[in-house]
Amino acid sequence: MTKQRPTILITNDDGITAPGIKVLIELMQELGNIVVVAPDSPQSGMGHAVTIAKPLRLDKVDIYEGVEMYQCSGTPVDCVKLAVNKVLHKKPDLLVSGINHGFNSSINVIYSGTMSAAMEGAIEGIPSVGFSLGDFKQDANFEATRPFVTEVAKQILDNGLPSGTLLNVNFPPGQEIKGLKVCRQAIAKWEEEFDERLDPNGRRYFWLTGKFVLNDKGEDTDEYALNEGYASIVPVHFDFTSYNAIPTLKNWNFSV
Amino acid sequence: MTKQRPTILITNDDGITAPGIKVLIELMQELGNIVVVAPDSPQSGMGHAVTIAKPLRLDKVDIYEGVEMYQCSGTPVDCVKLAVNKVLHKKPDLLVSGINHGFNSSINVIYSGTMSAAMEGAIEGIPSVGFSLGDFKQDANFEATRPFVTEVAKQILDNGLPSGTLLNVNFPPGQEIKGLKVCRQAIAKWEEEFDERLDPNGRRYFWLTGKFVLNDKGEDTDEYALNEGYASIVPVHFDFTSYNAIPTLKNWNFSV
């Protein structure tokens, strides 16, 4: 008797037509039965947004031959919720999100739709992973990432993941990846600048831009591994409690 | 010489006209010089979304007499970024977000625009706190929350917050709040259901709904405190690394 092929849910935040998700589709077909539910338009920077004040559309589409695919009008998190509840009617064995065009290492995990989809999967008890490549371009070259994506997916299918944990996997751009390193999230932030312009009607508008500032000299971080040419794996959880801060706060004397 | 009055930035996710933000405005005026930068429309459930693919509007508005207020076309996180960079041109001494109409306790912290605004403040090094009341109604009664909001804001101004930490403060609905309890985030999730309907043109659409499921019997959680009639304070951080999971992952034998 052969083991049943796993069901693998694929999503992303760059939209269902992005080159990055095509790579995941090709690789995951080798490992299991795949279903794709992804946004009908780019959703980068959507964080853990959910659509609660308006209706959602979910339409079957026929993009790659023989692949069951649905596009959704909502956010990456909406896609996961709809996929589980209205398409699969069960939890898949694995959720893979990406491959994102652009890094989701360090503080980017917070803004990332790719990672929020994976986090939503983990909240629902699905072994989940987000993959990102440090190249924003539409024609980014995902070739070098392929064996690493397959390896991480296989390991999750074989070993499972610790309870309440998902993985944030980032790849350096370029032709060669030296290996995989398990890391912590580097301390960093974006220093924003806003481009200030006038629209054709003379009204002012702002466009967000910014500079990534790394405030972390640790050699155990995702940024360090990526800079050294390795792919980074950060285990992520969704308990945001700062346990270290609890004793300090308990010492406050509240007058109410 | 008297101590300079602190600068307090006020934002929310229910929009600049929400009753909850009016309460914060009234209370924070007593404690410092306030500036309000809030979304021009409701942004509940926006998580840590940022607007990167389109321009942002920021317009001065005159709603409450003598209060410097700006409405922004973006998300709560956009509001914080614009406030610091284009309105204040410096970090405020305190950022308060809310008071949200509805709980942001437990797993709701992840989906919450209110809390994402506070988290963005903390990332930028601003002492930040989000306040939420467990009543979704537009005419929610915030009366009982007032002394507690003032007390928490005062404590932050007096004591500061541990580095990289923000506060998630939730209030039970009703006329009486027994006190403040420092807690951890309860383990819980939403079990989604989607209301499936047909639009006037006969096309199918979905509307997200769901049931809150608490999987945590701990007596040190925010949910426990709220159920007992206390306000909950959870210290929150933005390092999402699951440190406990690192040793497990380091034991994986990668074949690449």
Coordinates of C-alpha atoms in Angstrom, one line a residue, chain A residues 85-208:
Chain A
N85 CA -13.6 26.6 4.1
K86 CA -14.9 26.8 0.6
V87 CA -12.5 24.9 -1.7
L88 CA -10.8 22.1 0.2
H89 CA -13.4 21.7 3.0
K90 CA -10.5 20.4 5.1
K91 CA -7.1 21.4 6.3
P92 CA -4.4 20.7 3.7
D93 CA -1.3 18.8 4.7
L94 CA 1.0 21.7 3.8
L95 CA 0.5 25.4 2.9
V96 CA 3.2 27.1 0.9
S97 CA 3.1 30.8 0.2
G98 CA 5.2 32.7 -2.4
I99 CA 7.7 32.6 -3.9
N100 CA 7.6 36.3 -3.0
H101 CA 9.4 38.8 -5.3
G102 CA 11.4 40.6 -2.6
F103 CA 12.8 39.8 0.8
N104 CA 10.5 39.1 3.8
S105 CA 13.4 38.7 6.2
S106 CA 13.8 40.6 9.5
I107 CA 11.0 43.2 10.2
N108 CA 9.5 42.7 6.7
V109 CA 7.7 39.6 8.1
I110 CA 5.3 42.1 9.8
Y111 CA 4.3 43.9 6.6
S112 CA 4.3 40.8 4.4
G113 CA 1.2 39.4 2.8
T114 CA 3.2 36.3 1.9
M115 CA 4.0 35.6 5.5
S116 CA 0.6 36.6 6.8
A117 CA -0.9 33.9 4.6
A118 CA 1.5 31.4 6.1
M119 CA 0.7 32.7 9.6
E120 CA -3.0 32.3 9.0
G121 CA -2.3 28.7 8.0
A122 CA -0.4 28.1 11.2
I123 CA -3.2 29.7 13.3
E124 CA -5.6 27.2 11.6
G125 CA -3.2 24.3 12.5
I126 CA -1.8 23.8 9.0
P127 CA 2.0 23.2 8.6
S128 CA 2.9 26.4 6.8
V129 CA 5.8 28.1 5.1
G130 CA 6.5 31.3 3.2
F131 CA 9.2 31.6 0.6
S132 CA 10.8 34.8 -0.6
L133 CA 13.5 35.8 -3.0
G134 CA 15.5 39.0 -2.5
D135 CA 14.7 40.3 -6.0
F136 CA 11.7 42.6 -6.6
K137 CA 11.8 42.4 -10.3
Q138 CA 8.9 40.8 -12.2
D139 CA 11.5 38.7 -14.2
A140 CA 13.4 37.7 -11.0
N141 CA 15.3 34.4 -11.6
F142 CA 14.1 31.8 -9.2
E143 CA 16.2 29.0 -10.6
A144 CA 18.7 28.6 -7.7
T145 CA 15.9 28.5 -5.2
R146 CA 14.3 25.3 -6.6
P147 CA 16.1 22.5 -4.8
F148 CA 15.9 24.4 -1.5
V149 CA 12.1 25.0 -1.8
T150 CA 11.6 21.3 -2.5
E151 CA 13.9 20.3 0.4
V152 CA 12.1 22.5 3.0
A153 CA 8.7 21.4 1.8
K154 CA 9.7 17.7 2.0
Q155 CA 11.2 18.2 5.5
I156 CA 7.9 19.7 6.7
L157 CA 5.9 16.9 5.2
D158 CA 8.2 14.3 6.8
N159 CA 8.8 16.0 10.2
G160 CA 5.9 18.3 10.7
L161 CA 6.5 21.6 12.5
P162 CA 6.5 22.4 16.3
S163 CA 3.0 23.4 17.4
G164 CA 2.1 27.0 16.7
T165 CA 5.2 27.5 14.5
L166 CA 5.5 28.4 10.8
L167 CA 8.6 29.0 8.7
N168 CA 9.9 32.2 7.0
V169 CA 12.4 31.1 4.3
N170 CA 14.3 33.8 2.4
F171 CA 16.7 33.3 -0.5
P172 CA 19.5 35.6 -1.6
P173 CA 19.3 36.8 -5.2
G174 CA 21.8 35.3 -7.7
Q175 CA 22.9 32.1 -9.2
E176 CA 24.3 30.3 -6.2
I177 CA 22.9 29.6 -2.7
K178 CA 25.4 28.2 -0.3
G179 CA 22.9 26.2 1.9
L180 CA 20.2 26.6 4.5
K181 CA 20.7 28.3 7.9
V182 CA 18.2 28.3 10.8
C183 CA 18.2 31.9 12.2
R184 CA 16.4 34.4 14.3
Q185 CA 14.7 37.5 13.0
A186 CA 17.2 40.4 12.8
I187 CA 16.4 43.7 14.5
A188 CA 15.9 46.2 11.8
K189 CA 13.4 48.8 10.6
W190 CA 12.5 50.9 7.7
E191 CA 13.3 54.6 7.8
E192 CA 10.5 56.1 5.8
E193 CA 10.7 58.9 3.4
F194 CA 7.7 60.1 1.6
D195 CA 7.9 61.4 -1.9
E196 CA 5.7 64.5 -2.0
R197 CA 4.1 65.3 -5.4
L198 CA 1.3 67.2 -7.0
D199 CA -1.4 65.4 -9.0
P200 CA -2.6 66.7 -12.4
N201 CA -5.2 68.8 -10.5
G202 CA -2.6 70.4 -8.3
R203 CA -3.5 68.5 -5.1
R204 CA -0.7 67.1 -3.0
Y205 CA -0.1 63.4 -2.6
F206 CA 2.6 61.3 -0.9
W207 CA 4.2 58.1 -2.0
L208 CA 5.9 55.8 0.5

